[in-house]
Amino acid sequence: MNDIYPNHREVYLEAIDKALEKGLAAKEVVCSITTGFRDIPSIRTAPGLNPYHASVADIGYGFDSVRGTIMRIQQGESISLAKDMLVFELDTLRISEKQLNPNFELAITGAKPDTFYLIEQSRYLNRQIAESIKEAIRLGKAFLGPEWKIIRTRIQNIQATPRL
């Protein structure tokens, strides 16, 4: 990544990190709520609860992964495939985000009215997570320009493996 102007690089990397930081805060609350869902009888045995919980965890790992790559780049570590890693990690977050809502809706099917507040709060936080991921990807695309599509095409075969 040394071929990119340092100031240009730092601005974009910092912006991507900030976008993910917002999503990470929402993910932490969602994770607590989903853990609490296991104590609610009408949700505890819902067929989508485990996949939903796994999707939330997957997004958390993805946030950590992208932020770790950004930190390594900012600290000057020489990573031969840094751009590939960044595209792979951001695009993998996109895939994880697509799994979040369907798994959530499956998990809350049949929930009782006394859980509606938690469900609406979770929906709101899930939207925040999705928005932060989309913003980070938009910034990644702006950062790398046409190179984004070239790299993404190259990494798609790796992502074809089922992840959950």
Short mmCIF file of C-alpha atoms in Angstrom, two decimals, residues 11-143:
data_model
loop_
_atom_site.label_atom_id
_atom_site.label_comp_id
_atom_site.label_asym_id
_atom_site.label_seq_id
_atom_site.Cartn_x
_atom_site.Cartn_y
_atom_site.Cartn_z
CA VAL A 11 -7.70 9.70 5.40
CA TYR A 12 -9.47 6.72 3.87
CA LEU A 13 -8.19 4.16 6.37
CA GLU A 14 -9.21 6.38 9.27
CA ALA A 15 -12.67 6.94 7.73
CA ILE A 16 -13.18 3.19 7.21
CA ASP A 17 -12.10 2.55 10.79
CA LYS A 18 -14.50 5.21 12.15
CA ALA A 19 -17.41 3.76 10.15
CA LEU A 20 -16.70 0.32 11.57
CA GLU A 21 -16.29 1.71 15.08
CA LYS A 22 -19.92 2.92 14.96
CA GLY A 23 -21.06 -0.50 13.80
CA LEU A 24 -18.97 -2.20 16.45
CA ALA A 25 -20.75 -0.30 19.21
CA ALA A 26 -24.13 -1.39 17.83
CA LYS A 27 -22.85 -4.96 17.45
CA GLU A 28 -21.82 -5.09 21.10
CA VAL A 29 -25.34 -4.16 22.24
CA VAL A 30 -26.94 -6.58 19.76
CA CYS A 31 -24.67 -9.33 21.04
CA SER A 32 -25.87 -8.70 24.59
CA ILE A 33 -29.50 -8.70 23.49
CA THR A 34 -29.11 -11.91 21.48
CA THR A 35 -27.51 -13.57 24.47
CA GLY A 36 -30.51 -12.40 26.51
CA PHE A 37 -32.87 -13.90 23.93
CA ARG A 38 -31.81 -17.30 25.22
CA ASP A 39 -33.59 -16.49 28.49
CA ILE A 40 -36.91 -15.60 26.81
CA PRO A 41 -39.08 -18.71 26.53
CA SER A 42 -40.82 -17.63 23.29
CA ILE A 43 -37.47 -17.05 21.55
CA ARG A 44 -35.16 -19.52 23.31
CA THR A 45 -35.96 -22.39 20.95
CA ALA A 46 -36.56 -20.32 17.81
CA PRO A 47 -34.96 -22.00 14.78
CA GLY A 48 -33.08 -18.87 13.71
CA LEU A 49 -31.59 -17.93 17.07
CA ASN A 50 -28.33 -19.86 16.72
CA PRO A 51 -27.70 -18.70 13.12
CA TYR A 52 -28.56 -15.13 14.13
CA HIS A 53 -26.20 -15.26 17.09
CA ALA A 54 -23.52 -16.72 14.79
CA SER A 55 -24.12 -13.93 12.24
CA VAL A 56 -23.65 -11.28 14.93
CA ALA A 57 -20.45 -12.98 16.10
CA ASP A 58 -19.26 -13.29 12.49
CA ILE A 59 -19.74 -9.55 12.01
CA GLY A 60 -17.81 -8.88 15.21
CA TYR A 61 -14.91 -10.98 13.96
CA GLY A 62 -15.09 -9.17 10.63
CA PHE A 63 -14.96 -5.75 12.30
CA ASP A 64 -11.94 -6.87 14.31
CA SER A 65 -10.25 -8.25 11.21
CA VAL A 66 -10.66 -5.10 9.13
CA ARG A 67 -9.63 -2.85 11.99
CA GLY A 68 -6.59 -5.05 12.64
CA THR A 69 -5.51 -4.84 9.01
CA ILE A 70 -5.94 -1.06 9.05
CA MET A 71 -3.87 -0.82 12.23
CA ARG A 72 -1.10 -2.96 10.72
CA ILE A 73 -1.01 -0.78 7.61
CA GLN A 74 -0.98 2.43 9.66
CA GLN A 75 1.89 1.12 11.78
CA GLY A 76 3.91 0.63 8.62
CA GLU A 77 3.94 -3.15 8.56
CA SER A 78 4.82 -4.40 5.13
CA ILE A 79 1.98 -6.63 3.99
CA SER A 80 2.33 -7.89 0.45
CA LEU A 81 -1.41 -8.44 -0.02
CA ALA A 82 -2.72 -5.58 2.15
CA LYS A 83 -5.18 -4.35 -0.48
CA ASP A 84 -6.42 -7.88 -1.08
CA MET A 85 -6.88 -8.39 2.65
CA LEU A 86 -8.81 -5.15 2.99
CA VAL A 87 -11.14 -5.96 0.07
CA PHE A 88 -11.61 -9.55 1.25
CA GLU A 89 -12.41 -8.51 4.81
CA LEU A 90 -14.79 -5.70 3.83
CA ASP A 91 -16.56 -7.84 1.26
CA THR A 92 -16.85 -10.69 3.74
CA LEU A 93 -18.56 -8.24 6.10
CA ARG A 94 -21.01 -7.52 3.27
CA ILE A 95 -21.82 -11.23 3.05
CA SER A 96 -22.22 -11.52 6.83
CA GLU A 97 -24.53 -8.50 6.88
CA LYS A 98 -26.78 -10.14 4.27
CA GLN A 99 -27.25 -13.10 6.64
CA LEU A 100 -28.14 -10.94 9.64
CA ASN A 101 -31.71 -9.88 8.87
CA PRO A 102 -33.15 -13.20 7.61
CA ASN A 103 -31.68 -15.04 10.59
CA PHE A 104 -33.03 -12.37 12.95
CA GLU A 105 -36.55 -12.56 11.51
CA LEU A 106 -36.49 -16.33 11.83
CA ALA A 107 -35.31 -16.07 15.44
CA ILE A 108 -38.14 -13.75 16.50
CA THR A 109 -40.98 -15.61 14.77
CA GLY A 110 -43.59 -16.29 17.43
CA ALA A 111 -42.08 -13.93 20.00
CA LYS A 112 -44.48 -12.65 22.63
CA PRO A 113 -45.51 -8.98 22.94
CA ASP A 114 -43.41 -8.49 26.07
CA THR A 115 -40.27 -8.84 23.91
CA PHE A 116 -41.33 -6.38 21.18
CA TYR A 117 -39.24 -3.56 22.67
CA LEU A 118 -36.09 -5.69 22.51
CA ILE A 119 -36.99 -6.83 19.02
CA GLU A 120 -37.46 -3.27 17.75
CA GLN A 121 -34.25 -2.17 19.46
CA SER A 122 -32.43 -5.07 17.79
CA ARG A 123 -33.87 -4.16 14.39
CA TYR A 124 -32.66 -0.59 14.87
CA LEU A 125 -29.18 -1.75 15.88
CA ASN A 126 -29.05 -4.26 13.01
CA ARG A 127 -29.75 -1.35 10.62
CA GLN A 128 -26.91 0.63 12.24
CA ILE A 129 -24.57 -2.32 11.76
CA ALA A 130 -25.62 -2.64 8.11
CA GLU A 131 -25.19 1.09 7.48
CA SER A 132 -21.70 1.09 8.99
CA ILE A 133 -20.65 -1.87 6.84
CA LYS A 134 -22.07 -0.26 3.69
CA GLU A 135 -20.28 3.01 4.52
CA ALA A 136 -16.98 1.21 5.10
CA ILE A 137 -17.34 -0.60 1.77
CA ARG A 138 -18.23 2.64 -0.02
CA LEU A 139 -15.08 4.20 1.43
CA GLY A 140 -13.01 1.15 0.49
CA LYS A 141 -14.25 1.38 -3.09
CA ALA A 142 -13.49 5.11 -3.21
CA PHE A 143 -10.06 4.48 -1.71
#
